[in-house]
Coordinates of C-alpha atoms in Angstrom, one line a residue:
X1 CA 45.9 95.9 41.5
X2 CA 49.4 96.1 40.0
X3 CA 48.5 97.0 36.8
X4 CA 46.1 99.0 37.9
X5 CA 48.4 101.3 39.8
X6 CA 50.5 101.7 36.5
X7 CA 47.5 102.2 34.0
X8 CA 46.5 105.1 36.9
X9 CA 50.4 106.6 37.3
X10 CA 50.9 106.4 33.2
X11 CA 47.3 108.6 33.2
X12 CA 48.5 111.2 36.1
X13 CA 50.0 113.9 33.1
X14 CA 47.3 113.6 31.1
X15 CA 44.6 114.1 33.3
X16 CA 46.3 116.7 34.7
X17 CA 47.0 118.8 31.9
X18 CA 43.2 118.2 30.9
X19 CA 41.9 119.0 33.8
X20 CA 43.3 122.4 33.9
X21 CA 42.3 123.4 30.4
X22 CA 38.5 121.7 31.6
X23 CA 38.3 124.3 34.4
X24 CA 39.8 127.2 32.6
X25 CA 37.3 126.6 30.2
X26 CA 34.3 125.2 32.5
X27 CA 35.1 126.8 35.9
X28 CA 32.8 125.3 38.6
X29 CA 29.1 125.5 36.8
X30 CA 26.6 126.3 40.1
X31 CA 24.2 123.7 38.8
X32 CA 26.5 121.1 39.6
X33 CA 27.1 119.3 43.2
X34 CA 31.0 119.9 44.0
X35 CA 32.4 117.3 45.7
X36 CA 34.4 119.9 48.3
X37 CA 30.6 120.1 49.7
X38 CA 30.0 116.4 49.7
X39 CA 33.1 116.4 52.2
X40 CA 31.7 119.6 53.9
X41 CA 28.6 117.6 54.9
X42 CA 30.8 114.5 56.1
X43 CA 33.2 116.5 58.3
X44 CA 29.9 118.3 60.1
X45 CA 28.6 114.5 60.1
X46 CA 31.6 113.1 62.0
X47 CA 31.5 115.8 64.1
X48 CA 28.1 115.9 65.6
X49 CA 28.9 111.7 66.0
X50 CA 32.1 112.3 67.7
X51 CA 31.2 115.9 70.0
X52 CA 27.6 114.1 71.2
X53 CA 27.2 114.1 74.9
X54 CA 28.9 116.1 77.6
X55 CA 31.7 119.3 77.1
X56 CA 34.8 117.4 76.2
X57 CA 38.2 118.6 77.9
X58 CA 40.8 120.4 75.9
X59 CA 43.3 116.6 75.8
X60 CA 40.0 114.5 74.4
X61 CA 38.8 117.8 71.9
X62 CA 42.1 117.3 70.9
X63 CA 42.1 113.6 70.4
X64 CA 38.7 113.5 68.8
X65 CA 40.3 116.3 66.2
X66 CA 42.6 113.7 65.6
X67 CA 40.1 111.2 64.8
X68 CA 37.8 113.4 62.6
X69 CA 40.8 114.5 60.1
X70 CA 41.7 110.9 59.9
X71 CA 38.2 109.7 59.7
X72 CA 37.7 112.3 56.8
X73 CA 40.9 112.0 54.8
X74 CA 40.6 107.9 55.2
X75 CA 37.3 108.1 53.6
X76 CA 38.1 110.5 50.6
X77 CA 40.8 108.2 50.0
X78 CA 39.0 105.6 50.1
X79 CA 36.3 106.4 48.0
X80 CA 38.0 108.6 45.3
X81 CA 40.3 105.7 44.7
X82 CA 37.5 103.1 44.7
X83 CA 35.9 105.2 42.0
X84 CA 38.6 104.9 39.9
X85 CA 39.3 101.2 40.3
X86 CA 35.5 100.9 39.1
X87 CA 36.3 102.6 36.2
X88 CA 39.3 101.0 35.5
X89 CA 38.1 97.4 35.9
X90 CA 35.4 98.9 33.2
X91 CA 37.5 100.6 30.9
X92 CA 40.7 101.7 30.9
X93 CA 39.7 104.6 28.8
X94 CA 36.9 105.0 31.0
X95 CA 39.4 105.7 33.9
X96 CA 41.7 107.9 32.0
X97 CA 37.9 110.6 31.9
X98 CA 37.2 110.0 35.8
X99 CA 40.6 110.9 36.6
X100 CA 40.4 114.1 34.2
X101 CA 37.1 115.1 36.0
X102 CA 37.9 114.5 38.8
X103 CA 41.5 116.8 38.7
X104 CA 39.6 119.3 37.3
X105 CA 37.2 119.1 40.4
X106 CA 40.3 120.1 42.6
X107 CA 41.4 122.9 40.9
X108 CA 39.6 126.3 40.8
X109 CA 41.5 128.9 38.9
X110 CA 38.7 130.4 36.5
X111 CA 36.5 130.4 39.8
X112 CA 38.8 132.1 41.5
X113 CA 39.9 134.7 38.4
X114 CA 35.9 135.4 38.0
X115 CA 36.1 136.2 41.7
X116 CA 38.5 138.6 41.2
X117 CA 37.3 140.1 38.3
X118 CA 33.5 140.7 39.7
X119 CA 35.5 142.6 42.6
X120 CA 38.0 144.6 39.9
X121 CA 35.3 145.6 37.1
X122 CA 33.3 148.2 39.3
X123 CA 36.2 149.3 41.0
X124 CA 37.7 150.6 37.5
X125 CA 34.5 152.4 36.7
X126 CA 34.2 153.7 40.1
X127 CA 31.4 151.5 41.6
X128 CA 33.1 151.0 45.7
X129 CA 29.8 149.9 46.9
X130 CA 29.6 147.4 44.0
X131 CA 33.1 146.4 44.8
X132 CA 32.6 146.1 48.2
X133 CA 29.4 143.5 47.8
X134 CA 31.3 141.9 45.2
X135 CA 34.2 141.9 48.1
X136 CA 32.4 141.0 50.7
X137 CA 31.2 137.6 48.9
X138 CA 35.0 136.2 48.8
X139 CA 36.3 137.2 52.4
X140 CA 35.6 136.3 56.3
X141 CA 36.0 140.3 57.3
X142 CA 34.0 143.2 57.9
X143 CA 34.1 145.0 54.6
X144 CA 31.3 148.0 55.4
X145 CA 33.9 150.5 55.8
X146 CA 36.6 149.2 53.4
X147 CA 37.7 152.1 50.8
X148 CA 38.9 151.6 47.5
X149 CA 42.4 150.4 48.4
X150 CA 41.1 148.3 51.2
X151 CA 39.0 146.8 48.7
X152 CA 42.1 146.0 46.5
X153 CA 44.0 144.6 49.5
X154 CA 41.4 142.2 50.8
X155 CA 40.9 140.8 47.3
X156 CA 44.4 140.1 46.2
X157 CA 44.8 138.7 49.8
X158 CA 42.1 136.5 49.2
X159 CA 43.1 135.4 45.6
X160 CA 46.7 135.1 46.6
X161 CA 45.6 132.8 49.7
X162 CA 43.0 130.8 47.5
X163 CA 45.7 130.7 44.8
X164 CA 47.6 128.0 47.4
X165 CA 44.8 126.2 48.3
X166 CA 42.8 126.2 44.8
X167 CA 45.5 126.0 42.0
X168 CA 49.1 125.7 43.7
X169 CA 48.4 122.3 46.4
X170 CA 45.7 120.8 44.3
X171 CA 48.2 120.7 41.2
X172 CA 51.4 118.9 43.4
X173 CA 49.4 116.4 45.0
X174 CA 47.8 115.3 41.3
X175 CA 51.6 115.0 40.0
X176 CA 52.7 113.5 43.0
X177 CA 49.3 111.2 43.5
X178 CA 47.0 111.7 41.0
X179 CA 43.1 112.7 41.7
X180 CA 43.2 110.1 44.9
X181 CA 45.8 112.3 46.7
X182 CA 44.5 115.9 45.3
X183 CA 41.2 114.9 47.0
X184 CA 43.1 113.8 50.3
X185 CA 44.2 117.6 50.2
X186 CA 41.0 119.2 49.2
X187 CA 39.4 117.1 52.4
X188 CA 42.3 118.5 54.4
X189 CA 41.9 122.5 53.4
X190 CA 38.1 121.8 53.8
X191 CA 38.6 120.9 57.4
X192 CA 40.8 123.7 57.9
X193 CA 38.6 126.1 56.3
X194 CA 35.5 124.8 58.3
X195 CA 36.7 123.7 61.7
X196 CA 40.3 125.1 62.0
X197 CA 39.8 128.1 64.3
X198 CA 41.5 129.4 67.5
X199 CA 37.4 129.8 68.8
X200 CA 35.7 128.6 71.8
X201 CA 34.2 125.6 70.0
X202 CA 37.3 124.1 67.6
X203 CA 40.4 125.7 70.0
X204 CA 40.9 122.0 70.7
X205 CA 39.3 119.9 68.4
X206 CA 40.3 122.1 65.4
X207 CA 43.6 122.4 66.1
X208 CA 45.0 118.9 64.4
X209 CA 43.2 120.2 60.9
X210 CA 45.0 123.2 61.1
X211 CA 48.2 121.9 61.7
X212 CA 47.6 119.0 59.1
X213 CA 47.1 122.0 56.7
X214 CA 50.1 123.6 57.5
X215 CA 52.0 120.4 57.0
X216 CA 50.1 119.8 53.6
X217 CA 49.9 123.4 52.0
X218 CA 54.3 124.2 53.5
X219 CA 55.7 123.4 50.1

């Protein structure tokens, strides 16, 4: 395990670095399963186990918030570093491409430029309702009656805030911990993103994803 820990630390720049030219070049193909919605189907999984039977109070929807973000994040861990150890008992070479793919998995900058660019390209020539659709397919809001510079503001909100949680976070956690710990994070934003709301159904048992969030996407 030792030496496994050093072949894996010895490959974090690397895989890195080629991760981020892999999705500048590659993006996120939409033929391809991502694992962000592989954790997407295990967070609603551990919830409907965790929320069955009778309405919980606000202290145990907290409590069982608690338990879902560390059910979650235990299994990514788990999982994404059993995939490497796999690979590395098979090849150490082998190991050094998993943890490229997998970095690149994490990060989402061309996704996130093409995003911006299918908002920007009508708006130059004019199109607002084309910008608008295009708009209304990267943020939460209302965007019907958005003009042209509301258009512009709710886009580089949204590219500035997916910035943080696409690019900026995912790229620390791989130089601090490699793939293992960028996917920790990716489950952690996922949960916020899906089940971190100040609603009637996660005021409670959202909460603890939110705040693990914070915690994670501060620096």
């Amino acid at each position: 395990m030792i030496d496994f820990l050093k072949v894996y630390y010895n490959y974090i720049p690397v895989a890195v670095l080629a991760g981020i030219f892999v999705d500048l070049i590659v993006g996120d193909p939409a033929f391809l399963l991502h694992p962000v919605q592989i954790i997407g189907k295990l967070i609603e999984l551990l919830e409907r186990v965790l929320r069955r039977g009778e309405r919980e109070s606000s202290a145990k929807g907290f409590v069982l918030g608690i338990v879902e973000v560390l059910g979650v994040t235990s299994v990514t861990g788990i999982v994404s570093f059993g995939i490497c150890y796999i690979a590395y008992r098979i090849n150490t070479y082998l190991l050094l491409v998993v943890m490229i793919v997998m970095c690149w998995q994490c990060i989402a900058a061309k996704s996130l430029r093409d995003a911006a660019l299918a908002v920007y390209v009508p708006l130059s020539k004019g199109d607002v309702e084309g910008a608008r659709k295009a708009v209304s397919m990267i943020v939460g809001r209302d965007t019907q009656s958005l003009d042209d510079k509301g258009i512009t503001k709710a886009a580089v909100e949204t590219v500035a805030e997916n910035t943080n949680d696409g690019v900026i976070c995912p790229l620390f956690y791989q130089m601090l911990g490699g793939p293992v710990l960028s996917f920790i994070y990716k489950a952690v934003s996922t949960m916020d993103s899906m089940i971190g709301y100040k609603n009637e159904r996660y005021m409670y048992f959202g909460r603890f994803a939110a705040k693990t969030d914070d915690v994670f996407a501060y620096v």
